mmCIF file of C-alpha atoms and ligand atoms in Angstrom:
data_model
loop_
_atom_site.group_PDB
_atom_site.id
_atom_site.type_symbol
_atom_site.label_atom_id
_atom_site.label_comp_id
_atom_site.label_asym_id
_atom_site.label_seq_id
_atom_site.Cartn_x
_atom_site.Cartn_y
_atom_site.Cartn_z
ATOM 1 C CA MET A 9 44.162 3.575 -2.574
ATOM 2 C CA GLU A 10 42.964 0.484 -4.065
ATOM 3 C CA HIS A 11 39.461 1.394 -5.993
ATOM 4 C CA LEU A 12 37.761 -2.190 -4.285
ATOM 5 C CA ARG A 13 34.721 -2.099 -6.769
ATOM 6 C CA ILE A 14 33.411 -5.301 -6.403
ATOM 7 C CA PRO A 15 29.741 -6.166 -5.144
ATOM 8 C CA GLY A 16 31.169 -6.676 -1.322
ATOM 9 C CA PRO A 17 33.109 -6.627 0.599
ATOM 10 C CA THR A 18 32.812 -2.800 0.108
ATOM 11 C CA PRO A 19 35.214 -0.251 1.219
ATOM 12 C CA CYS A 20 34.816 1.483 4.726
ATOM 13 C CA PRO A 21 34.855 4.902 5.840
ATOM 14 C CA ASN A 22 37.887 5.564 8.036
ATOM 15 C CA GLU A 23 35.637 6.457 11.127
ATOM 16 C CA VAL A 24 34.104 2.683 10.715
ATOM 17 C CA LEU A 25 37.774 1.443 10.262
ATOM 18 C CA GLN A 26 38.735 3.625 13.344
ATOM 19 C CA ALA A 27 35.868 2.136 15.590
ATOM 20 C CA MET A 28 37.121 -1.348 15.127
ATOM 21 C CA THR A 29 40.612 -0.620 16.735
ATOM 22 C CA ARG A 30 38.491 -0.292 20.155
ATOM 23 C CA GLN A 31 39.487 -2.628 23.171
ATOM 24 C CA MET A 32 37.199 -5.523 23.645
ATOM 25 C CA ILE A 33 34.043 -5.069 26.012
ATOM 26 C CA ASN A 34 32.255 -7.577 28.189
ATOM 27 C CA HIS A 35 29.350 -8.651 25.785
ATOM 28 C CA ARG A 36 27.212 -9.729 28.507
ATOM 29 C CA GLY A 37 27.593 -6.201 30.355
ATOM 30 C CA ALA A 38 26.056 -3.071 30.383
ATOM 31 C CA GLU A 39 27.710 -1.486 27.969
ATOM 32 C CA PHE A 40 27.723 -3.480 25.162
ATOM 33 C CA GLY A 41 23.647 -3.876 25.974
ATOM 34 C CA GLN A 42 23.090 -0.186 25.315
ATOM 35 C CA ILE A 43 25.238 -0.686 21.933
ATOM 36 C CA LEU A 44 23.246 -3.379 20.997
ATOM 37 C CA ASN A 45 19.779 -1.684 21.727
ATOM 38 C CA GLU A 46 20.596 1.155 19.678
ATOM 39 C CA VAL A 47 21.931 -0.717 16.882
ATOM 40 C CA THR A 48 19.046 -2.877 16.566
ATOM 41 C CA ALA A 49 16.677 0.128 16.751
ATOM 42 C CA LYS A 50 18.708 1.852 13.895
ATOM 43 C CA LEU A 51 18.507 -1.298 11.768
ATOM 44 C CA LYS A 52 14.471 -1.232 12.423
ATOM 45 C CA GLN A 53 14.407 2.130 10.814
ATOM 46 C CA LEU A 54 16.563 1.237 7.797
ATOM 47 C CA PHE A 55 14.842 -1.917 7.322
ATOM 48 C CA GLN A 56 11.397 0.327 7.538
ATOM 49 C CA THR A 57 9.991 -2.175 9.984
ATOM 50 C CA ASN A 58 8.313 -2.645 13.617
ATOM 51 C CA GLY A 59 8.876 -6.181 13.604
ATOM 52 C CA ASP A 60 11.992 -8.146 15.313
ATOM 53 C CA VAL A 61 15.426 -7.433 13.850
ATOM 54 C CA PHE A 62 18.541 -9.557 15.034
ATOM 55 C CA LEU A 63 21.886 -9.544 14.357
ATOM 56 C CA LEU A 64 23.710 -12.967 13.848
ATOM 57 C CA THR A 65 27.245 -13.264 13.595
ATOM 58 C CA GLY A 66 28.080 -15.140 10.210
ATOM 59 C CA SER A 67 27.770 -14.109 6.652
ATOM 60 C CA GLY A 68 24.703 -13.621 4.756
ATOM 61 C CA THR A 69 24.384 -17.136 3.852
ATOM 62 C CA GLY A 70 23.844 -18.003 7.378
ATOM 63 C CA GLY A 71 21.082 -15.503 7.256
ATOM 64 C CA LEU A 72 19.778 -17.504 4.473
ATOM 65 C CA GLU A 73 19.918 -20.628 6.557
ATOM 66 C CA ALA A 74 18.531 -19.172 9.581
ATOM 67 C CA ALA A 75 15.496 -18.151 7.456
ATOM 68 C CA ILE A 76 14.658 -21.406 6.385
ATOM 69 C CA VAL A 77 15.589 -23.632 9.466
ATOM 70 C CA ASN A 78 13.280 -21.358 11.712
ATOM 71 C CA THR A 79 10.042 -21.455 9.374
ATOM 72 C CA LEU A 80 9.676 -24.437 7.887
ATOM 73 C CA SER A 81 9.941 -28.512 8.671
ATOM 74 C CA PRO A 82 11.162 -30.945 6.350
ATOM 75 C CA GLY A 83 8.812 -32.268 3.817
ATOM 76 C CA ASP A 84 7.157 -28.451 3.393
ATOM 77 C CA LYS A 85 6.865 -27.174 -0.252
ATOM 78 C CA VAL A 86 8.457 -24.419 -1.044
ATOM 79 C CA LEU A 87 8.548 -22.318 -4.353
ATOM 80 C CA SER A 88 12.148 -21.130 -5.108
ATOM 81 C CA VAL A 89 11.996 -18.251 -7.227
ATOM 82 C CA SER A 90 15.592 -17.945 -8.944
ATOM 83 C CA ILE A 91 17.153 -15.621 -11.330
ATOM 84 C CA GLY A 92 20.690 -16.440 -10.650
ATOM 85 C CA VAL A 93 23.573 -18.139 -8.241
ATOM 86 C CA PHE A 94 22.144 -16.731 -5.172
ATOM 87 C CA GLY A 95 18.738 -17.712 -6.045
ATOM 88 C CA GLU A 96 20.245 -21.130 -6.685
ATOM 89 C CA ARG A 97 22.149 -21.108 -3.269
ATOM 90 C CA PHE A 98 18.875 -20.071 -1.365
ATOM 91 C CA ALA A 99 17.014 -23.139 -2.867
ATOM 92 C CA THR A 100 20.091 -25.375 -2.148
ATOM 93 C CA ILE A 101 19.936 -24.555 1.607
ATOM 94 C CA ALA A 102 16.221 -25.394 1.800
ATOM 95 C CA GLU A 103 16.604 -28.592 0.344
ATOM 96 C CA ARG A 104 19.639 -29.838 2.411
ATOM 97 C CA PHE A 105 17.314 -29.388 5.477
ATOM 98 C CA GLY A 106 14.422 -31.532 3.722
ATOM 99 C CA ALA A 107 12.242 -28.731 2.082
ATOM 100 C CA ASP A 108 10.340 -30.073 -1.039
ATOM 101 C CA VAL A 109 11.665 -27.378 -3.383
ATOM 102 C CA ILE A 110 9.887 -26.383 -6.514
ATOM 103 C CA PRO A 111 12.174 -24.707 -8.491
ATOM 104 C CA LEU A 112 11.011 -21.462 -10.797
ATOM 105 C CA ARG A 113 13.984 -20.406 -12.913
ATOM 106 C CA PHE A 114 14.187 -17.336 -15.054
ATOM 107 C CA GLU A 115 16.714 -16.836 -17.672
ATOM 108 C CA TRP A 116 19.768 -15.420 -16.090
ATOM 109 C CA GLY A 117 20.120 -11.377 -16.562
ATOM 110 C CA LYS A 118 16.280 -11.072 -16.564
ATOM 111 C CA ALA A 119 13.830 -10.484 -13.481
ATOM 112 C CA ALA A 120 11.339 -12.804 -12.011
ATOM 113 C CA ASP A 121 8.012 -12.562 -14.118
ATOM 114 C CA VAL A 122 5.177 -12.227 -11.553
ATOM 115 C CA ASP A 123 2.650 -13.887 -13.752
ATOM 116 C CA ALA A 124 4.495 -16.938 -13.583
ATOM 117 C CA VAL A 125 5.159 -16.479 -9.741
ATOM 118 C CA ARG A 126 1.124 -16.763 -9.631
ATOM 119 C CA ARG A 127 0.637 -19.513 -11.726
ATOM 120 C CA ALA A 128 3.213 -21.555 -9.825
ATOM 121 C CA LEU A 129 1.573 -21.073 -6.606
ATOM 122 C CA GLN A 130 -1.959 -21.624 -7.975
ATOM 123 C CA ALA A 131 -0.535 -24.675 -9.550
ATOM 124 C CA GLU A 132 0.583 -26.082 -6.265
ATOM 125 C CA PRO A 133 -1.896 -25.093 -3.341
ATOM 126 C CA LYS A 134 0.158 -26.852 -0.587
ATOM 127 C CA ILE A 135 3.115 -24.429 -1.104
ATOM 128 C CA LYS A 136 4.026 -22.945 2.364
ATOM 129 C CA ALA A 137 6.631 -20.308 1.347
ATOM 130 C CA VAL A 138 8.671 -18.367 -1.238
ATOM 131 C CA LEU A 139 12.190 -18.128 -1.474
ATOM 132 C CA VAL A 140 13.090 -15.141 -3.561
ATOM 133 C CA THR A 141 16.229 -12.768 -4.316
ATOM 134 C CA HIS A 142 15.747 -9.111 -4.286
ATOM 135 C CA ASN A 143 18.788 -8.205 -6.099
ATOM 136 C CA GLU A 144 20.725 -10.842 -7.530
ATOM 137 C CA THR A 145 24.329 -10.024 -7.658
ATOM 138 C CA SER A 146 25.308 -12.542 -9.703
ATOM 139 C CA THR A 147 23.309 -11.106 -12.730
ATOM 140 C CA GLY A 148 22.996 -7.408 -11.675
ATOM 141 C CA VAL A 149 19.103 -7.639 -11.664
ATOM 142 C CA THR A 150 16.659 -6.136 -9.166
ATOM 143 C CA ASN A 151 13.336 -8.071 -8.964
ATOM 144 C CA ASP A 152 10.408 -6.290 -8.830
ATOM 145 C CA LEU A 153 9.575 -7.398 -5.171
ATOM 146 C CA ALA A 154 6.757 -5.149 -4.543
ATOM 147 C CA SER A 155 4.555 -7.103 -7.263
ATOM 148 C CA ILE A 156 6.293 -10.546 -5.930
ATOM 149 C CA SER A 157 5.309 -9.713 -2.759
ATOM 150 C CA SER A 158 1.557 -8.862 -3.210
ATOM 151 C CA VAL A 159 0.951 -12.267 -5.439
ATOM 152 C CA VAL A 160 2.601 -14.040 -2.390
ATOM 153 C CA LYS A 161 0.329 -12.555 0.214
ATOM 154 C CA GLU A 162 -2.760 -12.800 -2.012
ATOM 155 C CA LEU A 163 -2.355 -16.237 -1.981
ATOM 156 C CA ASP A 164 -1.048 -16.316 2.059
ATOM 157 C CA LYS A 165 2.213 -17.762 1.692
ATOM 158 C CA LEU A 166 5.808 -17.063 3.710
ATOM 159 C CA LEU A 167 8.000 -14.501 1.964
ATOM 160 C CA LEU A 168 11.603 -15.532 2.539
ATOM 161 C CA VAL A 169 13.527 -12.456 1.055
ATOM 162 C CA ASP A 170 17.479 -12.373 0.337
ATOM 163 C CA ALA A 171 17.856 -8.722 0.402
ATOM 164 C CA ILE A 172 21.770 -9.365 1.164
ATOM 165 C CA SER A 173 22.879 -6.943 -1.757
ATOM 166 C CA SER A 174 20.024 -4.527 -1.672
ATOM 167 C CA LEU A 175 18.704 -3.481 1.922
ATOM 168 C CA GLY A 176 20.234 -0.169 3.289
ATOM 169 C CA SER A 177 21.032 0.625 -0.828
ATOM 170 C CA ILE A 178 17.513 -0.241 -2.620
ATOM 171 C CA ASN A 179 14.280 0.384 -1.311
ATOM 172 C CA LEU A 180 13.391 -2.280 0.374
ATOM 173 C CA PRO A 181 10.021 -1.167 3.058
ATOM 174 C CA VAL A 182 9.894 -4.570 4.776
ATOM 175 C CA ASP A 183 6.408 -3.956 6.523
ATOM 176 C CA ASP A 184 4.816 -2.404 3.621
ATOM 177 C CA TRP A 185 5.891 -5.318 1.255
ATOM 178 C CA HIS A 186 4.874 -7.956 3.836
ATOM 179 C CA CYS A 187 8.552 -9.328 3.802
ATOM 180 C CA ASP A 188 8.537 -12.527 6.617
ATOM 181 C CA VAL A 189 12.210 -12.782 6.511
ATOM 182 C CA THR A 190 14.393 -10.534 5.350
ATOM 183 C CA ILE A 191 18.163 -11.354 5.316
ATOM 184 C CA THR A 192 21.364 -8.665 4.552
ATOM 185 C CA GLY A 193 25.042 -8.794 5.065
ATOM 186 C CA SER A 194 27.332 -6.364 6.866
ATOM 187 C CA GLN A 195 29.812 -6.471 4.121
ATOM 188 C CA LYS A 196 27.138 -4.761 1.356
ATOM 189 C CA GLY A 197 25.820 -1.488 1.475
ATOM 190 C CA TRP A 198 26.468 -0.952 5.426
ATOM 191 C CA MET A 199 30.075 0.223 4.676
ATOM 192 C CA ILE A 200 31.536 -2.261 7.519
ATOM 193 C CA PRO A 201 33.468 -5.682 7.327
ATOM 194 C CA PRO A 202 31.960 -8.898 6.689
ATOM 195 C CA GLY A 203 31.049 -10.755 9.950
ATOM 196 C CA LEU A 204 27.214 -9.885 10.655
ATOM 197 C CA ALA A 205 23.940 -11.069 8.914
ATOM 198 C CA MET A 206 20.966 -9.050 10.183
ATOM 199 C CA VAL A 207 17.492 -10.329 9.603
ATOM 200 C CA SER A 208 13.755 -8.879 10.130
ATOM 201 C CA ILE A 209 11.290 -11.130 11.545
ATOM 202 C CA SER A 210 7.630 -10.703 10.821
ATOM 203 C CA GLN A 211 4.582 -11.847 13.340
ATOM 204 C CA GLU A 212 3.449 -14.271 10.674
ATOM 205 C CA ALA A 213 7.470 -15.846 10.630
ATOM 206 C CA TRP A 214 6.953 -16.185 14.430
ATOM 207 C CA GLN A 215 4.028 -18.057 14.069
ATOM 208 C CA ALA A 216 5.468 -20.555 11.595
ATOM 209 C CA GLN A 217 8.425 -20.604 13.826
ATOM 210 C CA ALA A 218 6.560 -21.850 16.658
ATOM 211 C CA SER A 219 5.550 -25.159 14.556
ATOM 212 C CA ALA A 220 8.719 -25.409 12.170
ATOM 213 C CA ARG A 221 10.771 -28.458 13.075
ATOM 214 C CA MET A 222 13.813 -28.205 10.793
ATOM 215 C CA PRO A 223 16.854 -28.681 13.034
ATOM 216 C CA ARG A 224 18.291 -25.388 14.398
ATOM 217 C CA PHE A 225 20.662 -24.634 17.228
ATOM 218 C CA TYR A 226 23.098 -21.484 16.365
ATOM 219 C CA TRP A 227 20.310 -19.701 14.397
ATOM 220 C CA ASP A 228 17.398 -20.050 16.575
ATOM 221 C CA PHE A 229 15.595 -17.213 16.120
ATOM 222 C CA ALA A 230 13.868 -17.692 19.671
ATOM 223 C CA GLN A 231 17.059 -17.767 21.571
ATOM 224 C CA ALA A 232 17.786 -14.469 19.690
ATOM 225 C CA LYS A 233 14.957 -12.681 20.749
ATOM 226 C CA SER A 234 15.118 -14.081 24.527
ATOM 227 C CA TYR A 235 18.797 -12.672 24.746
ATOM 228 C CA LEU A 236 17.709 -9.671 23.303
ATOM 229 C CA GLU A 237 14.820 -9.084 25.967
ATOM 230 C CA LYS A 238 17.387 -9.635 28.857
ATOM 231 C CA ALA A 239 18.891 -7.187 30.962
ATOM 232 C CA PRO A 240 21.501 -6.089 29.956
ATOM 233 C CA THR A 241 20.712 -6.849 26.206
ATOM 234 C CA GLN A 242 22.777 -9.517 24.720
ATOM 235 C CA THR A 243 23.253 -12.333 22.227
ATOM 236 C CA PRO A 244 23.098 -15.963 22.764
ATOM 237 C CA TRP A 245 26.447 -16.843 21.418
ATOM 238 C CA THR A 246 29.607 -14.454 21.641
ATOM 239 C CA PRO A 247 29.015 -11.564 18.951
ATOM 240 C CA ALA A 248 31.522 -10.147 16.195
ATOM 241 C CA ILE A 249 32.241 -7.096 19.113
ATOM 242 C CA SER A 250 34.254 -5.122 16.711
ATOM 243 C CA THR A 251 32.190 -5.395 13.592
ATOM 244 C CA ILE A 252 29.320 -4.415 15.575
ATOM 245 C CA PHE A 253 31.368 -0.930 17.025
ATOM 246 C CA ALA A 254 31.703 -0.785 13.377
ATOM 247 C CA LEU A 255 28.164 -0.988 12.721
ATOM 248 C CA SER A 256 27.560 1.591 15.185
ATOM 249 C CA VAL A 257 29.342 4.278 13.587
ATOM 250 C CA SER A 258 28.382 3.153 9.742
ATOM 251 C CA LEU A 259 24.201 3.334 10.992
ATOM 252 C CA GLU A 260 24.792 6.932 12.315
ATOM 253 C CA MET A 261 26.579 7.755 8.815
ATOM 254 C CA MET A 262 23.710 6.477 7.087
ATOM 255 C CA LEU A 263 20.686 7.954 9.113
ATOM 256 C CA ARG A 264 22.388 11.316 9.218
ATOM 257 C CA GLU A 265 22.517 11.066 5.447
ATOM 258 C CA GLY A 266 18.845 9.486 5.314
ATOM 259 C CA LEU A 267 17.211 6.565 3.639
ATOM 260 C CA THR A 268 15.827 8.534 0.777
ATOM 261 C CA ASN A 269 18.853 10.328 0.092
ATOM 262 C CA ILE A 270 20.888 6.937 0.097
ATOM 263 C CA ILE A 271 18.547 5.500 -2.065
ATOM 264 C CA ALA A 272 18.704 8.224 -4.398
ATOM 265 C CA ARG A 273 22.601 8.243 -4.295
ATOM 266 C CA HIS A 274 22.551 4.489 -5.362
ATOM 267 C CA ALA A 275 20.459 5.199 -8.069
ATOM 268 C CA ARG A 276 22.522 8.049 -9.530
ATOM 269 C CA VAL A 277 25.582 5.714 -9.103
ATOM 270 C CA GLY A 278 23.602 3.000 -11.040
ATOM 271 C CA LYS A 279 22.833 5.341 -13.611
ATOM 272 C CA ALA A 280 25.991 6.408 -14.096
ATOM 273 C CA ALA A 281 27.619 3.120 -14.067
ATOM 274 C CA ARG A 282 25.200 2.103 -16.777
ATOM 275 C CA ASP A 283 25.578 4.998 -18.964
ATOM 276 C CA GLY A 284 29.615 4.960 -18.375
ATOM 277 C CA ILE A 285 29.440 1.464 -19.624
ATOM 278 C CA LYS A 286 27.383 1.906 -22.476
ATOM 279 C CA SER A 287 29.432 5.093 -23.819
ATOM 280 C CA LEU A 288 32.403 2.568 -23.730
ATOM 281 C CA GLY A 289 30.522 0.621 -26.577
ATOM 282 C CA LEU A 290 30.004 -2.122 -24.238
ATOM 283 C CA SER A 291 26.531 -4.016 -23.378
ATOM 284 C CA LEU A 292 24.676 -4.441 -20.034
ATOM 285 C CA PHE A 293 23.931 -8.068 -19.190
ATOM 286 C CA ALA A 294 20.990 -7.157 -17.263
ATOM 287 C CA GLU A 295 17.869 -6.273 -19.000
ATOM 288 C CA GLU A 296 17.841 -2.567 -18.123
ATOM 289 C CA SER A 297 14.200 -2.139 -17.175
ATOM 290 C CA HIS A 298 15.500 -3.992 -14.165
ATOM 291 C CA ALA A 299 19.066 -3.190 -13.857
ATOM 292 C CA SER A 300 20.248 -3.333 -10.062
ATOM 293 C CA ASN A 301 21.441 0.151 -8.400
ATOM 294 C CA THR A 302 24.114 -1.877 -6.709
ATOM 295 C CA VAL A 303 25.961 -4.004 -9.097
ATOM 296 C CA THR A 304 26.089 -3.677 -12.849
ATOM 297 C CA ALA A 305 27.079 -6.722 -14.899
ATOM 298 C CA VAL A 306 28.706 -6.158 -18.082
ATOM 299 C CA ALA A 307 28.393 -8.781 -21.084
ATOM 300 C CA ALA A 308 31.782 -9.858 -22.625
ATOM 301 C CA SER A 309 32.096 -8.395 -26.374
ATOM 302 C CA ASP A 310 34.014 -10.440 -29.141
ATOM 303 C CA GLY A 311 37.542 -10.087 -28.526
ATOM 304 C CA LEU A 312 37.450 -8.652 -24.900
ATOM 305 C CA ASP A 313 39.293 -10.922 -22.604
ATOM 306 C CA ILE A 314 37.926 -10.092 -19.114
ATOM 307 C CA ASN A 315 40.537 -11.965 -16.822
ATOM 308 C CA LYS A 316 43.477 -9.839 -18.696
ATOM 309 C CA MET A 317 41.314 -6.808 -18.552
ATOM 310 C CA ARG A 318 40.651 -7.131 -14.787
ATOM 311 C CA GLN A 319 44.596 -8.185 -14.195
ATOM 312 C CA ILE A 320 45.676 -4.665 -16.088
ATOM 313 C CA LEU A 321 43.013 -2.676 -13.906
ATOM 314 C CA ARG A 322 44.197 -4.087 -10.825
ATOM 315 C CA GLU A 323 47.933 -3.869 -11.757
ATOM 316 C CA GLU A 324 48.150 -0.362 -13.373
ATOM 317 C CA HIS A 325 45.076 1.481 -12.220
ATOM 318 C CA GLN A 326 44.318 -0.013 -8.588
ATOM 319 C CA VAL A 327 40.875 -0.857 -9.938
ATOM 320 C CA VAL A 328 39.287 -4.188 -8.686
ATOM 321 C CA LEU A 329 36.221 -5.141 -10.490
ATOM 322 C CA ALA A 330 34.472 -8.818 -10.204
ATOM 323 C CA GLY A 331 34.074 -11.265 -12.894
ATOM 324 C CA GLY A 332 31.259 -13.516 -13.492
ATOM 325 C CA GLN A 333 30.096 -16.525 -11.209
ATOM 326 C CA GLN A 334 29.784 -20.054 -12.079
ATOM 327 C CA THR A 335 28.325 -20.474 -15.824
ATOM 328 C CA LEU A 336 28.829 -16.747 -16.522
ATOM 329 C CA ALA A 337 32.687 -16.740 -15.514
ATOM 330 C CA GLY A 338 34.812 -15.200 -18.460
ATOM 331 C CA LYS A 339 31.121 -14.195 -19.944
ATOM 332 C CA ILE A 340 30.502 -11.020 -17.867
ATOM 333 C CA PHE A 341 32.349 -8.948 -15.357
ATOM 334 C CA ARG A 342 30.371 -7.002 -12.507
ATOM 335 C CA ILE A 343 31.178 -3.373 -10.988
ATOM 336 C CA GLY A 344 30.104 -3.400 -7.474
ATOM 337 C CA HIS A 345 28.680 -0.078 -6.248
ATOM 338 C CA LEU A 346 27.059 -0.122 -3.172
ATOM 339 C CA GLY A 347 27.854 1.274 0.274
ATOM 340 C CA TRP A 348 30.220 4.123 0.673
ATOM 341 C CA VAL A 349 30.239 5.254 -3.150
ATOM 342 C CA THR A 350 29.641 8.267 -5.051
ATOM 343 C CA GLU A 351 29.314 9.253 -8.912
ATOM 344 C CA GLY A 352 33.039 10.128 -9.180
ATOM 345 C CA ASP A 353 34.082 6.653 -7.724
ATOM 346 C CA ILE A 354 32.393 5.012 -10.893
ATOM 347 C CA GLU A 355 33.748 8.080 -13.158
ATOM 348 C CA ALA A 356 37.150 6.717 -12.187
ATOM 349 C CA VAL A 357 36.220 2.995 -12.865
ATOM 350 C CA ILE A 358 34.886 4.119 -16.416
ATOM 351 C CA SER A 359 37.971 6.146 -17.172
ATOM 352 C CA ALA A 360 40.280 3.352 -16.143
ATOM 353 C CA LEU A 361 38.120 0.915 -18.552
ATOM 354 C CA ARG A 362 38.610 3.543 -21.401
ATOM 355 C CA VAL A 363 42.085 2.799 -21.505
ATOM 356 C CA VAL A 364 42.450 -0.871 -20.488
ATOM 357 C CA LEU A 365 39.459 -2.124 -23.025
ATOM 358 C CA PRO A 366 41.614 -1.696 -26.067
ATOM 359 C CA GLN A 367 44.688 -3.340 -24.035
ATOM 360 C CA ALA A 368 42.457 -6.287 -23.306
ATOM 361 C CA GLY A 369 41.166 -7.105 -27.061
ATOM 362 C CA PHE A 370 38.177 -4.794 -27.136
ATOM 363 C CA ARG A 371 37.464 -3.497 -30.699
ATOM 364 C CA ARG A 372 34.316 -1.034 -30.488
HETATM 365 C C1 PLP B 16 22.577 -11.724 -2.868
HETATM 366 C C2 PLP B 16 23.445 -12.480 -2.492
HETATM 367 N N1 PLP B 16 23.078 -13.643 -1.921
HETATM 368 C C3 PLP B 16 23.594 -13.998 -0.687
HETATM 369 C C4 PLP B 16 25.076 -13.869 -0.567
HETATM 370 C C5 PLP B 16 25.786 -14.598 0.268
HETATM 371 O O1 PLP B 16 26.513 -13.762 1.336
HETATM 372 P P1 PLP B 16 27.852 -14.085 2.239
HETATM 373 O O2 PLP B 16 28.855 -14.247 1.026
HETATM 374 O O3 PLP B 16 28.123 -13.127 3.040
HETATM 375 O O4 PLP B 16 27.539 -15.581 2.930
HETATM 376 C C6 PLP B 16 25.564 -12.807 -1.265
HETATM 377 C C7 PLP B 16 27.022 -12.249 -1.322
HETATM 378 O O5 PLP B 16 27.394 -11.893 -2.377
HETATM 379 C C8 PLP B 16 24.327 -11.977 -1.913
HETATM 380 O O6 PLP B 16 24.947 -11.135 -2.948
#
């Protein structure tokens, strides 16, 4: 079997794949309603929220768009806290829908500086919402969301969180950290294929929703809520039924393992990846104090041809790693370690790298 070690899509356990072979059922019938209810309740546990959680059929980016169009109006001032490619994407979506985006960018590889966030919010009291990426998949950095949240809430702003590659793998207590909209994607730590965005919505977000005037139809949270309250429970539009079957099985597996254990496993796996990379004489791209437990970004060293390295890994060792995105192409490579992953899986990657690095020009 191929070792798929990119930061999503991630490998799926056999039970999950099996669940997807089921025949279709009526998405407006009682059986589906029961599955949707159960899955939603389990997701709330893993989001650590008592607020609303919706399953949206689409990829994570759709969830980011949903967060914006449901809470903002054209012209609203928004602070974009960006530490990489996905922070920029969140800001671009807000801009396209007419928000007045104030960018606060940090060097790629570093986490956001909380004092700088405070200063930016104090400098522009009309800011309504803050966009932040919890775990920046493009650089392998996890922001200190608890601290960012305490500043955002002290200054009474909405907090919209891209947690696509963190939720369900890295601790993110949505209610305790006062996240107003939190978005994750099925193909990440949830061990199921792409096709679903999962979002939580706070009371404050609902208040914002009532007056938000950005255009929305497919992503309208009010529609999602009204259909979730129907009998039988439904989604407004035809959902990705097979992916929801898969999610039903993966959530059972996750709750059996327990969130605390899942978070601890990701911490161990993340450390194994970082230690392994350093043992090879390579350097981490991310500042280590904020290095992610779901994706490790590795800086290219002199002589190392990353494309050649990835090709040999793929063809001769069945190990698939990710490259760098945008300006980081050719400068870093990334190891995804979220979802269905153990320390043994990372050891296999490090062992393969040990063989391949010299073949791809790396000299210690
Ligand atoms: C942090 C983050 N945000 C957003 C996205 C975009 O999600 P999708 O590709 O599911 O639209 C990703 C996917 O890699 C991500 O890791």
